[in-house]
mmCIF file of C-alpha atoms in Angstrom:
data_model
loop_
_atom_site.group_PDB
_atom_site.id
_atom_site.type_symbol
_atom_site.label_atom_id
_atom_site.label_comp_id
_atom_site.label_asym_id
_atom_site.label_seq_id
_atom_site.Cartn_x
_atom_site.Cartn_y
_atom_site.Cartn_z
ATOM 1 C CA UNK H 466 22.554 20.367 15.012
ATOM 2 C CA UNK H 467 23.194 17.955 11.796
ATOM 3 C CA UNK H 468 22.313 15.067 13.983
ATOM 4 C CA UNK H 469 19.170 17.175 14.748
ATOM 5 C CA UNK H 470 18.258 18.354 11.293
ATOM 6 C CA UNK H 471 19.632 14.263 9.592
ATOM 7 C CA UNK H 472 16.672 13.045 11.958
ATOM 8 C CA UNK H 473 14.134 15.536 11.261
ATOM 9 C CA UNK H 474 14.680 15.123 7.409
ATOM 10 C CA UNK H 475 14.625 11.671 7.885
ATOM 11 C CA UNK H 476 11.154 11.611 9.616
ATOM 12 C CA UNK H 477 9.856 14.108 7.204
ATOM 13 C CA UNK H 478 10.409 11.629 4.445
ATOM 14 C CA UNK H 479 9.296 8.915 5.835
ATOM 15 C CA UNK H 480 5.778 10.387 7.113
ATOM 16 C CA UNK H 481 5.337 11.591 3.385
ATOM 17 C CA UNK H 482 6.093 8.551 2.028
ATOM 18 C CA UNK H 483 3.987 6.196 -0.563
ATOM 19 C CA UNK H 484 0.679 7.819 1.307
ATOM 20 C CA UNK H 485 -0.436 10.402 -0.896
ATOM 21 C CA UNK H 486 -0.901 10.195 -5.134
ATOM 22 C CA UNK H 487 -1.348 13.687 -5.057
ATOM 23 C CA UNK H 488 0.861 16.716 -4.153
ATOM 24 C CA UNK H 489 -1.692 18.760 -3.570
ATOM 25 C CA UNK H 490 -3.221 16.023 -1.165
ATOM 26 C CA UNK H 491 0.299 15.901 0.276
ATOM 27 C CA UNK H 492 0.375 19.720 1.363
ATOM 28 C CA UNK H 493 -1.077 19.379 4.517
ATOM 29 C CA UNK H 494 0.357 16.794 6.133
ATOM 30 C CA UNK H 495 3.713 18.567 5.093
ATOM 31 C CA UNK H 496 2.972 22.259 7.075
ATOM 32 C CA UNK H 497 2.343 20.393 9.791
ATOM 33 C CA UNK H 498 4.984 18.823 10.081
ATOM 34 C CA UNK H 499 7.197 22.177 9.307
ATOM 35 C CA UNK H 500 5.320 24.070 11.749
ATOM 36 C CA UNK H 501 6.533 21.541 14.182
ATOM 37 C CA UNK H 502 9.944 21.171 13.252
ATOM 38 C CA UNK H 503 10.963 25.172 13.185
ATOM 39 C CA UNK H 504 8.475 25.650 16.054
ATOM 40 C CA UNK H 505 6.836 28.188 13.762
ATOM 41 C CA UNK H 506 3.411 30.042 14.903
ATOM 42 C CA UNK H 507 2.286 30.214 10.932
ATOM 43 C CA UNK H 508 3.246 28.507 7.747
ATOM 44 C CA UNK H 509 1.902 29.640 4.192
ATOM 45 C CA UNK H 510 2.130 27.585 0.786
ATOM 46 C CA UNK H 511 1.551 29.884 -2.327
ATOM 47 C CA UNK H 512 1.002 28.738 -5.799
ATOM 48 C CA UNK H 513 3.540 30.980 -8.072
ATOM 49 C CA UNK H 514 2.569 31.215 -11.775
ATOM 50 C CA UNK H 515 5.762 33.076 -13.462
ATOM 51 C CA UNK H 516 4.191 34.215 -16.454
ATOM 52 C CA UNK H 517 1.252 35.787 -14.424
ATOM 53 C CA UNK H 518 3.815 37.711 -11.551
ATOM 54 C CA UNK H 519 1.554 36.596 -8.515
ATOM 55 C CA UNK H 520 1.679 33.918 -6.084
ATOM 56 C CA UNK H 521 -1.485 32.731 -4.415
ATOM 57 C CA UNK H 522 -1.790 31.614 -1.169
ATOM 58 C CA UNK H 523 -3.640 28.221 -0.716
ATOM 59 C CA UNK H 524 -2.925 26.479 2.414
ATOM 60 C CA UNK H 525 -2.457 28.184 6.397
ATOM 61 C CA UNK H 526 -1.526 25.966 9.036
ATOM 62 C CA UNK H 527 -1.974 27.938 11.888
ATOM 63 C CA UNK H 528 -2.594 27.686 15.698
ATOM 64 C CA UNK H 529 -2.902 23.439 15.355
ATOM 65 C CA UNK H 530 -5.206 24.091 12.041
ATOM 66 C CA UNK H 531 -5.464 23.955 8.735
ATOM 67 C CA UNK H 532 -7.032 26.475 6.676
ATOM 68 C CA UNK H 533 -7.568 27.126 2.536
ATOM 69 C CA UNK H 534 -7.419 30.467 1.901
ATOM 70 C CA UNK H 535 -6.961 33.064 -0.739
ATOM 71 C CA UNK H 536 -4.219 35.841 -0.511
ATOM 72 C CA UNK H 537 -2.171 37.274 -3.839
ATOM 73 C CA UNK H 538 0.703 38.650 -3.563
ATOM 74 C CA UNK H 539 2.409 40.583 -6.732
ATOM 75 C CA UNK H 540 6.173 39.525 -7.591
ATOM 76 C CA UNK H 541 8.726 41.671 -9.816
ATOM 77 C CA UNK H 542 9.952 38.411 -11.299
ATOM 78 C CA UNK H 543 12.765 40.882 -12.489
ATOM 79 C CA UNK H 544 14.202 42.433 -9.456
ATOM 80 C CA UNK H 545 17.212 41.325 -7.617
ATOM 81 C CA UNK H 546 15.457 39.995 -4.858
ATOM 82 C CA UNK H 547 13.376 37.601 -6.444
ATOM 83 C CA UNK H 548 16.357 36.665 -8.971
ATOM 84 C CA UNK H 549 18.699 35.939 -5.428
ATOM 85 C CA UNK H 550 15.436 34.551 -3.983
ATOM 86 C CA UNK H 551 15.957 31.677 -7.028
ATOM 87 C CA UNK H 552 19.015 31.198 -6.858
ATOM 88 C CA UNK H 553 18.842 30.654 -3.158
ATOM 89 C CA UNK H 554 16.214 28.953 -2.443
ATOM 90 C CA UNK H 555 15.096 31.270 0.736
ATOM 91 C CA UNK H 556 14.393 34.856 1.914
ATOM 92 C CA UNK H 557 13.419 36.862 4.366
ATOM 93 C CA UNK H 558 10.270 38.391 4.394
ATOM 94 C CA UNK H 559 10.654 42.068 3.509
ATOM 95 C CA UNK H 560 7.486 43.392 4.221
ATOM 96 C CA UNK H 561 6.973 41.662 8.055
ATOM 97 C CA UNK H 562 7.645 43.066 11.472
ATOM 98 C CA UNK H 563 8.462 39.921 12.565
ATOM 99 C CA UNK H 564 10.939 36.833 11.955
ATOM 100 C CA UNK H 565 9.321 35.393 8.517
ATOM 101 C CA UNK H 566 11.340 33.700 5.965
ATOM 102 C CA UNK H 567 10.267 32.500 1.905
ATOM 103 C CA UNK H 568 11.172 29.094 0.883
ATOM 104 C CA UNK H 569 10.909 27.952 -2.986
ATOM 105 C CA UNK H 570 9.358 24.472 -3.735
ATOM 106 C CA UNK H 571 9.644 23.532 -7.123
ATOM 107 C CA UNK H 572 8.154 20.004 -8.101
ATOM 108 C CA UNK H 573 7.192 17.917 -11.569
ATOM 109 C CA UNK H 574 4.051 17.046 -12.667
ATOM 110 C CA UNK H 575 3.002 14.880 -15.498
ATOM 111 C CA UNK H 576 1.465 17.129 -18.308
ATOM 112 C CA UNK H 577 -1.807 16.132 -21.151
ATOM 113 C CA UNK H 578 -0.602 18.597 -23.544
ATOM 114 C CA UNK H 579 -0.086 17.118 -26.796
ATOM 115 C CA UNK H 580 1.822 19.734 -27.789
ATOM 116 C CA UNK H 581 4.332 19.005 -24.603
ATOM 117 C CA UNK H 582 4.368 15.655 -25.813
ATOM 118 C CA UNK H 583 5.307 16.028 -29.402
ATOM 119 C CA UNK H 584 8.028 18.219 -28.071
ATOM 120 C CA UNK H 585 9.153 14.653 -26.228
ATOM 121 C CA UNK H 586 8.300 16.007 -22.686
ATOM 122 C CA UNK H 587 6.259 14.510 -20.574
ATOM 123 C CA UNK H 588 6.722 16.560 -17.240
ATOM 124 C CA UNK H 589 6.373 20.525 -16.863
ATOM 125 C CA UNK H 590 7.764 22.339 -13.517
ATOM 126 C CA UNK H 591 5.580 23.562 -10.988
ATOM 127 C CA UNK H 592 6.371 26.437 -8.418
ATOM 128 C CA UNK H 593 5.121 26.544 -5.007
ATOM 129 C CA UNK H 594 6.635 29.375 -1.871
ATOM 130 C CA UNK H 595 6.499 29.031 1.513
ATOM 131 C CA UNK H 596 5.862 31.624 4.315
ATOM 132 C CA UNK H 597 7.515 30.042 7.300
ATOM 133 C CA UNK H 598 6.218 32.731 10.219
ATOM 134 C CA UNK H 599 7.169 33.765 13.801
ATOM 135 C CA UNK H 600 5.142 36.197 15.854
ATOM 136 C CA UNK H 601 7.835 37.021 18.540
ATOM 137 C CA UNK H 602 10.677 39.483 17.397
ATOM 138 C CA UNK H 603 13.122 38.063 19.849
ATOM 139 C CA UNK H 604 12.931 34.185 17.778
ATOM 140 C CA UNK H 605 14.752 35.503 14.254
ATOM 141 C CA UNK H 606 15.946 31.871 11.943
ATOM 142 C CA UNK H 607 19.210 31.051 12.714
ATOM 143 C CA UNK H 608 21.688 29.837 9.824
ATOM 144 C CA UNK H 609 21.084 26.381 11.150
ATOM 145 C CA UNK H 610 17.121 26.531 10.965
ATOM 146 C CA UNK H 611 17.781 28.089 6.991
ATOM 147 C CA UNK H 612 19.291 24.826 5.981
ATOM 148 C CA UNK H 613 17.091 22.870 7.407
ATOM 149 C CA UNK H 614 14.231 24.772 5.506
ATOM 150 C CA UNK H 615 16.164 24.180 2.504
ATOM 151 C CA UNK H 616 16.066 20.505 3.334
ATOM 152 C CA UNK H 617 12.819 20.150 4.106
ATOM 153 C CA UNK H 618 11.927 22.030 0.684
ATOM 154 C CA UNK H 619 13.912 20.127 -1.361
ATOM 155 C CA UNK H 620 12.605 16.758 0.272
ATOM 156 C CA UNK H 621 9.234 17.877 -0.095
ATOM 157 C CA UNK H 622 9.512 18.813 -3.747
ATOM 158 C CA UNK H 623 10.818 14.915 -4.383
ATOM 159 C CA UNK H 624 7.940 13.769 -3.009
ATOM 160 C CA UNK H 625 5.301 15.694 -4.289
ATOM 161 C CA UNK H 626 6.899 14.785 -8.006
ATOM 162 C CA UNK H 627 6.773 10.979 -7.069
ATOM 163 C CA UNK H 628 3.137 11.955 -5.826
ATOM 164 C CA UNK H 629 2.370 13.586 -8.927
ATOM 165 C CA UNK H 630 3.694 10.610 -11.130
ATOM 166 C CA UNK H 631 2.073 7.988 -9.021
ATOM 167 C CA UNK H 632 -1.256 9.645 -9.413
ATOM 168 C CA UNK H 633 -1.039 9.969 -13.109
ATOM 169 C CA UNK H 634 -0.041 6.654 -12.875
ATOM 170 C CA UNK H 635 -3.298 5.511 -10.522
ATOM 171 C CA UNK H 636 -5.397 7.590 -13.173
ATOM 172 C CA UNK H 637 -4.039 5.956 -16.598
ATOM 173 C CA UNK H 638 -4.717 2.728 -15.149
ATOM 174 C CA UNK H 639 -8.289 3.430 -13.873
ATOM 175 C CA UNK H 640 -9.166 4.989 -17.382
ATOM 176 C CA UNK H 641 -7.737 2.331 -19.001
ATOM 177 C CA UNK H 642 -10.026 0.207 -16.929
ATOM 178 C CA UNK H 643 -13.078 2.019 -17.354
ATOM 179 C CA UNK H 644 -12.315 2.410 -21.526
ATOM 180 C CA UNK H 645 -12.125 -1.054 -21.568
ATOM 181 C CA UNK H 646 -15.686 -1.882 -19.757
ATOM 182 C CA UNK H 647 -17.013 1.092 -22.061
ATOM 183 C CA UNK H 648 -16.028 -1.352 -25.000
ATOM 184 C CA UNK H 649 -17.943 -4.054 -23.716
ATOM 185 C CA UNK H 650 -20.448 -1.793 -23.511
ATOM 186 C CA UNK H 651 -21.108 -0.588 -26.840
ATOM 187 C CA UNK H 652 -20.186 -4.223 -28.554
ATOM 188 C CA UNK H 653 -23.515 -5.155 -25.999
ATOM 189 C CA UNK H 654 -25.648 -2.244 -26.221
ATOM 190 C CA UNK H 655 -28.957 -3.479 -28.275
ATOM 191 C CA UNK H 656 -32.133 -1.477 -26.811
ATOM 192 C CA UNK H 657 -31.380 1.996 -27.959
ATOM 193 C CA UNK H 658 -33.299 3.602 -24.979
ATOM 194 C CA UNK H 659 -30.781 1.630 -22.675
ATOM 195 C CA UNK H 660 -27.757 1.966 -24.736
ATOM 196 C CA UNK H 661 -28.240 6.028 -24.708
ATOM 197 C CA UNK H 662 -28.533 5.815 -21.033
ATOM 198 C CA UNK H 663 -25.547 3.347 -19.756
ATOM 199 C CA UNK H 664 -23.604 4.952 -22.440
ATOM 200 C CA UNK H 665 -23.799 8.502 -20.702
ATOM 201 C CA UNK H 666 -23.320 6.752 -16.779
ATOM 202 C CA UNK H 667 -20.394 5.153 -18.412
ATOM 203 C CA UNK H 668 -18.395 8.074 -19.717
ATOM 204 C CA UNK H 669 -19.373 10.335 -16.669
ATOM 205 C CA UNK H 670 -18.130 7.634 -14.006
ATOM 206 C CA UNK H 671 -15.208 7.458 -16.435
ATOM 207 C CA UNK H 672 -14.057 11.196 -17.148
ATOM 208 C CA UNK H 673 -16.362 12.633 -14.176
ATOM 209 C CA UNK H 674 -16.995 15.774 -15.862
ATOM 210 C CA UNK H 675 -19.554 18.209 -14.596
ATOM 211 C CA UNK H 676 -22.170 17.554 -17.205
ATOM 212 C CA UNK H 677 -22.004 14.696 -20.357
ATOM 213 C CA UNK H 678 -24.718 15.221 -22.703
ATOM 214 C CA UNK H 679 -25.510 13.367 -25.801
ATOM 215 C CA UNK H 680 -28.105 15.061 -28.734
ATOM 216 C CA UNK H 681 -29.482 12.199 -30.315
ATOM 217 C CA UNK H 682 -30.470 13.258 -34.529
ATOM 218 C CA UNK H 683 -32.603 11.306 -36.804
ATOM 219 C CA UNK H 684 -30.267 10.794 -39.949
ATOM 220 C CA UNK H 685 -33.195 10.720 -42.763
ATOM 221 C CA UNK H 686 -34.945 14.000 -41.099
ATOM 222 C CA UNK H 687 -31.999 15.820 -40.013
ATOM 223 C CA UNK H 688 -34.149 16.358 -36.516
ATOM 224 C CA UNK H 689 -32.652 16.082 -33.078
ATOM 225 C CA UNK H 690 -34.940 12.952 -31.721
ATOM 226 C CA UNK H 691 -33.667 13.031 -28.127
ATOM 227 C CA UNK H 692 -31.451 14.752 -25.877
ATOM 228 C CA UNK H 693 -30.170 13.139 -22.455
ATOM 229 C CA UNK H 694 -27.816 14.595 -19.939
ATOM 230 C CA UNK H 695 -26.018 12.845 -16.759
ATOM 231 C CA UNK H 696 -24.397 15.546 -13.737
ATOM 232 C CA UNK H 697 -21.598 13.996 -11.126
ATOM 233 C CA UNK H 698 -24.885 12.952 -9.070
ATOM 234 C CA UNK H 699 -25.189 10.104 -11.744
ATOM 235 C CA UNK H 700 -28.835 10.654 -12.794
ATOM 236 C CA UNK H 701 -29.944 10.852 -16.407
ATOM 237 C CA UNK H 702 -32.142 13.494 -17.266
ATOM 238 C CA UNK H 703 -34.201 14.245 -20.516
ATOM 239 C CA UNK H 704 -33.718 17.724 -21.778
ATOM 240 C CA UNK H 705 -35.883 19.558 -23.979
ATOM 241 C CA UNK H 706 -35.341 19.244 -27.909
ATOM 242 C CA UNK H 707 -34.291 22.981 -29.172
ATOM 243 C CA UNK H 708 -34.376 22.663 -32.835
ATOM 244 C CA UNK H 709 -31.897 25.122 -33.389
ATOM 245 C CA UNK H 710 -29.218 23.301 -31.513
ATOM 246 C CA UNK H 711 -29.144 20.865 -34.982
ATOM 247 C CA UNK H 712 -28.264 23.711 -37.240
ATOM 248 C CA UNK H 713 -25.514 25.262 -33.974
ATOM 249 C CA UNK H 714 -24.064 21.913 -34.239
ATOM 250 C CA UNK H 715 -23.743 21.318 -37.852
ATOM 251 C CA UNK H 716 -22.472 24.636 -38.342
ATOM 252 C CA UNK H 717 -19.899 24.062 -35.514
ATOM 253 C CA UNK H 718 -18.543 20.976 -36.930
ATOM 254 C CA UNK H 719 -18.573 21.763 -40.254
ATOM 255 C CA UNK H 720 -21.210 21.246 -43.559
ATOM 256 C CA UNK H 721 -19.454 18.182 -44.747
ATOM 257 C CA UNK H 722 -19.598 17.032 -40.901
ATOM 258 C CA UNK H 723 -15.980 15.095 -41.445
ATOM 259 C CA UNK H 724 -14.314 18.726 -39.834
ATOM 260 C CA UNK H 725 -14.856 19.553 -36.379
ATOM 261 C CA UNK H 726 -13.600 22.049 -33.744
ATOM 262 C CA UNK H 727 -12.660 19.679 -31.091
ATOM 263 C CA UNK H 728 -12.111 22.006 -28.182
ATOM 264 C CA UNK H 729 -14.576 24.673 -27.679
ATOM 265 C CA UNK H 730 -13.663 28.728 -27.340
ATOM 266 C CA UNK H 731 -12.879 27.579 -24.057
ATOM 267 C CA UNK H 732 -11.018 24.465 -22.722
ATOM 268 C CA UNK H 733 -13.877 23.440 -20.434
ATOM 269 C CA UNK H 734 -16.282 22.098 -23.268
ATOM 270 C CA UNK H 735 -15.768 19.565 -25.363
ATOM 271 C CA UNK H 736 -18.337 18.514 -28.574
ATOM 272 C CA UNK H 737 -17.811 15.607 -29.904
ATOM 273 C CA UNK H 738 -20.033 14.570 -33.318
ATOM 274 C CA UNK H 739 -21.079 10.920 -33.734
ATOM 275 C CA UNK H 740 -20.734 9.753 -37.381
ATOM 276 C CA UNK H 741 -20.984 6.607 -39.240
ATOM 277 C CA UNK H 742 -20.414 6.243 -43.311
ATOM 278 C CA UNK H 743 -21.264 9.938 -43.627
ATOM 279 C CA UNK H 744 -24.382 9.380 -41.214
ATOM 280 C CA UNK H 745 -25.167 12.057 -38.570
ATOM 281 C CA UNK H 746 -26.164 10.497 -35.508
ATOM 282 C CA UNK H 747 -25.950 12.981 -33.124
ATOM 283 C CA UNK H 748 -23.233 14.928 -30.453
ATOM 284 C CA UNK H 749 -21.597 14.179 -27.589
ATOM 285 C CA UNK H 750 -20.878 17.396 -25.211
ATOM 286 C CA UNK H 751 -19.050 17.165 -22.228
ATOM 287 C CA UNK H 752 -17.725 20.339 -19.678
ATOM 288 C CA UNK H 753 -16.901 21.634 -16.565
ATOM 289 C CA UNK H 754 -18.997 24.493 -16.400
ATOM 290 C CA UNK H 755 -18.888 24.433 -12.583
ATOM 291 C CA UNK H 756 -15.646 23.301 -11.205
ATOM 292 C CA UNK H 757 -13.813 25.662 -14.173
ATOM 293 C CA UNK H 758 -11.759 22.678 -14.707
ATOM 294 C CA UNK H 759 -9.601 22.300 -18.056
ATOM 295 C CA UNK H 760 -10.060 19.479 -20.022
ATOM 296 C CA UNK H 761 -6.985 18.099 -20.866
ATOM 297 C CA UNK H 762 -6.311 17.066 -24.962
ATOM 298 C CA UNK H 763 -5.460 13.176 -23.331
ATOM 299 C CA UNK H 764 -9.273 13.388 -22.423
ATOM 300 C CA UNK H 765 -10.682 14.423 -25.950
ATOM 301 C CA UNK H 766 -8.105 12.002 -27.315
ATOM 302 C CA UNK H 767 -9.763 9.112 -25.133
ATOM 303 C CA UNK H 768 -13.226 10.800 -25.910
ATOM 304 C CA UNK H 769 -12.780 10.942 -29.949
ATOM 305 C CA UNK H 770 -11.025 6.975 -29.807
ATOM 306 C CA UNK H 771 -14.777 5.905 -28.646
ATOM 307 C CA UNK H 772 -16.965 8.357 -30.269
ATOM 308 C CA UNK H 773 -16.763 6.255 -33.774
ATOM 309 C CA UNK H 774 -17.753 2.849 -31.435
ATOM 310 C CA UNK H 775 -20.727 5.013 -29.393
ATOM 311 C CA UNK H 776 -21.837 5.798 -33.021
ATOM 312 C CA UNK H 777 -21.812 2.308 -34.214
ATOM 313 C CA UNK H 778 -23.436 1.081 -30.789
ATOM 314 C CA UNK H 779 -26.159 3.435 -31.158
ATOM 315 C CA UNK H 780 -26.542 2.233 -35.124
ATOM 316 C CA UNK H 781 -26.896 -0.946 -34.362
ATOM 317 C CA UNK H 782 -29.384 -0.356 -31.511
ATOM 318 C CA UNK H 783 -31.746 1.627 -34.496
ATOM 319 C CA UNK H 784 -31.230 -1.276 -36.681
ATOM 320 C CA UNK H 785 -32.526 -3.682 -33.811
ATOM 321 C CA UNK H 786 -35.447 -1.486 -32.934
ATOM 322 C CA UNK H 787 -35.970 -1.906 -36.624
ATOM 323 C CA UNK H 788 -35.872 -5.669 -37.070
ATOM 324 C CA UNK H 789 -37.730 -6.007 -33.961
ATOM 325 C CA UNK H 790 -40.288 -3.809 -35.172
ATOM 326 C CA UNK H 791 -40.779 -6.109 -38.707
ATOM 327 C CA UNK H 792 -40.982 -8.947 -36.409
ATOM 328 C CA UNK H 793 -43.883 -7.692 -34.462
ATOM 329 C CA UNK H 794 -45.995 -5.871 -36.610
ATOM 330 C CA UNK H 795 -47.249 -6.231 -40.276
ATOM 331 C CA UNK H 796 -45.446 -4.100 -42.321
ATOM 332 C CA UNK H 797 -48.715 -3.151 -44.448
ATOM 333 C CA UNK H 798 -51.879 -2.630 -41.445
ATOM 334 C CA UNK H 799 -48.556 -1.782 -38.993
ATOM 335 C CA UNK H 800 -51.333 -4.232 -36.465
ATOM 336 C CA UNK H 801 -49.193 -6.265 -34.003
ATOM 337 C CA UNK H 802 -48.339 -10.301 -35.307
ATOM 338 C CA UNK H 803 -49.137 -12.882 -33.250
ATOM 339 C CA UNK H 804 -45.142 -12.807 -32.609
ATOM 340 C CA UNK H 805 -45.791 -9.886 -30.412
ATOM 341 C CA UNK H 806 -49.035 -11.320 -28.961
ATOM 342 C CA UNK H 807 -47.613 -14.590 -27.731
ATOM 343 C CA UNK H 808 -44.054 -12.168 -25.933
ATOM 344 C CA UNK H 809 -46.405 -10.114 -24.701
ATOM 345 C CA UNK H 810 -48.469 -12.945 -23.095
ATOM 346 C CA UNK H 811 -46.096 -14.875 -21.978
ATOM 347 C CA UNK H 812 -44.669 -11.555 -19.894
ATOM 348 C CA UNK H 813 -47.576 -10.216 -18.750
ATOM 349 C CA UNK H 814 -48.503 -14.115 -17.179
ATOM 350 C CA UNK H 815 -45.065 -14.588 -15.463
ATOM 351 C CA UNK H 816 -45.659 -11.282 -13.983
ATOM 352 C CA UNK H 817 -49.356 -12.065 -12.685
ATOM 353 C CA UNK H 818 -47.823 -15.280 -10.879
ATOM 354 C CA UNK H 819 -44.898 -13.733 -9.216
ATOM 355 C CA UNK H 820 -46.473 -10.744 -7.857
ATOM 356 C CA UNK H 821 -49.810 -12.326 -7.241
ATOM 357 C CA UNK H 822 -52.113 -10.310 -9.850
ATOM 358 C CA UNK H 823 -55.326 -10.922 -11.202
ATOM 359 C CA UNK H 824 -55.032 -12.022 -15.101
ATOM 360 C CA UNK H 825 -57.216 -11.681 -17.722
ATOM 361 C CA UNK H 826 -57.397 -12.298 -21.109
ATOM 362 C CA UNK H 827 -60.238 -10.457 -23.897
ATOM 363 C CA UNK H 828 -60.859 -12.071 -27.215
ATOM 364 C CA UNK H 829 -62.734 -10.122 -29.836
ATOM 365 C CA UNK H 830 -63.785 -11.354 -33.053
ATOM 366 C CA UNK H 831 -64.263 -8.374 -35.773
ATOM 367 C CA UNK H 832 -66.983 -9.718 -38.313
ATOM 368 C CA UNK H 833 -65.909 -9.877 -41.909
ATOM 369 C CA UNK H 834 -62.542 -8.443 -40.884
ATOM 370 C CA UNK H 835 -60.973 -10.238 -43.413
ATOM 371 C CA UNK H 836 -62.441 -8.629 -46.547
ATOM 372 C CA UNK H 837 -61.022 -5.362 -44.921
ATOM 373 C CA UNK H 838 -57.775 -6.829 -44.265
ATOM 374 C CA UNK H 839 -57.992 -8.201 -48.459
ATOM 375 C CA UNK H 840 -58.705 -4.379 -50.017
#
C-alpha cells in the first residue's frame, strides 16, 4: 500500500506541477485526479472563512464532470469536532448515510494589504475542505485510503501556495510592464482629445476594472468640460456632464483639494483627483460594480503613483491646444492665419490624390476689408 500511495502522490505532483499560476485554476484538475485515486463517486471543495463560521462549496466533480456550485454549510468553529477536525486534518462526515470523509486544505496566498505589509507579512492563510464521497455503504475509507487523503491534501496545499506566488509573481511583472508603457504614454500625449482617450484604454487594459472613468474640469470655471468612460469591452464612451458631480467631488476630496478619501464607502470604487500646483483638473474613478471585486490598496497605490503624471499629461495637452490655437488664429478677429490655411491645404490635397476626390479651391475677395480689419 505505501508503494501504492508513494506513486500516486508522486503523479499527483507531478500533473500539478508548474501548469497553473492560480490555485483556484488548479482546483479542477486536482478533484479529478482524487476522484480517481480513492475511486470516489463525488468530491466537494469548500471555501471556509473562520471568522464568518460557514464553508461554501465551490467546485463538484461528479459522475466524469465538473460542476461550480453553491452550497453553505454552518461550522461551530468551537466544538470538539471541528477543533479534532484541525488538529487532524480529516473527518468523517457526520451528517451522511454513506462513507464520506472531510479533508482540510490550508494554502498561502500573497496579500495587497498595506496594513499586512507594514506588519512585515506578505502571505495570509487560506482554508479550503474537502468532501471526499461514496454512494455505496459497503465501500467505508480504510486507514490506508485516510493517509493517503492526508497526502494528497497536504501536496495539494504546496502547490496551490507556489501557484498563488507564481501568479502574483506573473501579475507584478505584467503591471510593471503596462506602468511602464503608461509612462511613455503621458510623457507623449499632446492632442488632449487623444490623450483623454489612450489614457483611459491604458489604465483599463492595465488594472481591467469594470468601469475607468475620468471627469475632465475646466480649472478657471470650476465646470466639468468632459466626461469619458471605458468598460472591459475596451470602448470609450462620452457620458453626459451632471454639474453636480463637480461640487460631489470637491466635497469628497476635500475644499483645499490636497485631502482625499482614497477608497470609497466600499472597497470596489476608487476616486482618484488629478491636481497640478493647486490646479483642479479633474477625477479619475475606477470600480467593480459588476464582478463585486475588491480593489486591493497595491492597486490605488499604482493608481495614485500616476495620477500626478495623467495630470501633467493632460496639462500639457491644454497648453498645446493653446499654442496651437495662437498659431492659427489672430488673437484679436480670432479669423484663421494663413498658418492654418496653408495645413489645412496641404491636408485636404494629399487626401484628394490618395483617395481620388474632386478638389476645389474658392477665393473671395471682401471689398475694403481692410478698413474693417484697421477699426
Amino acid at each position: 500500500m505505501d508503494n501504492i500511495k508513494n506513486t500516486a502522490l508522486y503523479d499527483f505532483s507531478q500533473s500539478l506541477d508548474g501548469r497553473f499560476t492560480a490555485a483556484d485554476d488548479m482546483l479542477p484538475r486536482a478533484l479529478e485526479l482524487m476522484a480517481d485515486y480513492l475511486a470516489a463517486d463525488c468530491v466537494l471543495f469548500f471555501n471556509w472563512k473562520e471568522e464568518n463560521s460557514i464553508i461554501s462549496e465551490r467546485l463538484r466533480r461528479q459522475g466524469g464532470q465538473t460542476y461550480y456550485l453553491q452550497e453553505d454549510i454552518f461550522v461551530d468553529v468551537n466544538s470538539p469536532e471541528v477543533i479534532k477536525f484541525l488538529q487532524d486534518g480529516v473527518m468523517d462526515a457526520p451528517s451522511l448515510d454513506y462513507p464520506a470523509l472531510y479533508a482540510l486544505v490550508i494554502w498561502r496566498t500573497p496579500v495587497n494589504s498595506l496594513k499586512t505589509l507594514q506588519n512585515g507579512g506578505a502571505t495570509k492563510s487560506r482554508y479550503g475542505v474537502l468532501r471526499i464521497e461514496r454512494y455505496k455503504k459497503n465501500k467505508p475509507f480504510t486507514q490506508e485510503e485516510r493517509r493517503l487523503i492526508l497526502g494528497l491534501c497536504r501536496e495539494l496545499s504546496v502547490k496551490m501556495s507556489m501557484a498563488e506566488v507564481d501568479g502574483y509573481n506573473v501579475s507584478q511583472l505584467n503591471r510593471a510592464v503596462a506602468l511602464t508603457e503608461l509612462a511613455q504614454l503621458f510623457a507623449t500625449s499632446i492632442r488632449l482629445s487623444d490623450s483623454l482617450e489612450e489614457i483611459l484604454k491604458s489604465l483599463q487594459r492595465s488594472f481591467n476594472f469594470n468601469r475607468s472613468s475620468l471627469y475632465l474640469a475646466d480649472p478657471n470655471s470650476n465646470k466639468l468640460q468632459e466626461a469619458l468612460s471605458v468598460d472591459l469591452s475596451g470602448n470609450v464612451i462620452k457620458l453626459d456632464i451632471d454639474e453636480s458631480l463637480y461640487k460631489h467631488f470637491s466635497t469628497e476630496c476635500g475644499a483645499e483639494f490636497n485631502i482625499c478619501p482614497i477608497m470609497a464607502k466600499s472597497d470596489i470604487s476608487v476616486t482618484l483627483p488629478l491636481k497640478l500646483q493647486n490646479k483642479n483638473l479633474g477625477w479619475l474613478v475606477f470600480d467593480n460594480i459588476l464582478s463585486r471585486v475588491a480593489i486591493s490598496q497595491e492597486e490605488v497605490f499604482s493608481l495614485k503613483q500616476f495620477s500626478s503624471q495623467i495630470a501633467l499629461a493632460i496639462d500639457n495637452a491644454r497648453l498645446f491646444e493653446q499654442v496651437q490655437q495662437l498659431s492659427n488664429y489672430d488673437e484679436l478677429t480670432q479669423l484663421s492665419l494663413r498658418r492654418f490655411f496653408n495645413e489645412n491645404f496641404a491636408q485636404e490635397l494629399y487626401r484628394s490624390k490618395r483617395f481620388n476626390l474632386t478638389f476645389s479651391l474658392i477665393v473671395l475677395d471682401i471689398d475694403y476689408f481692410k478698413s474693417i480689419n484697421d477699426d
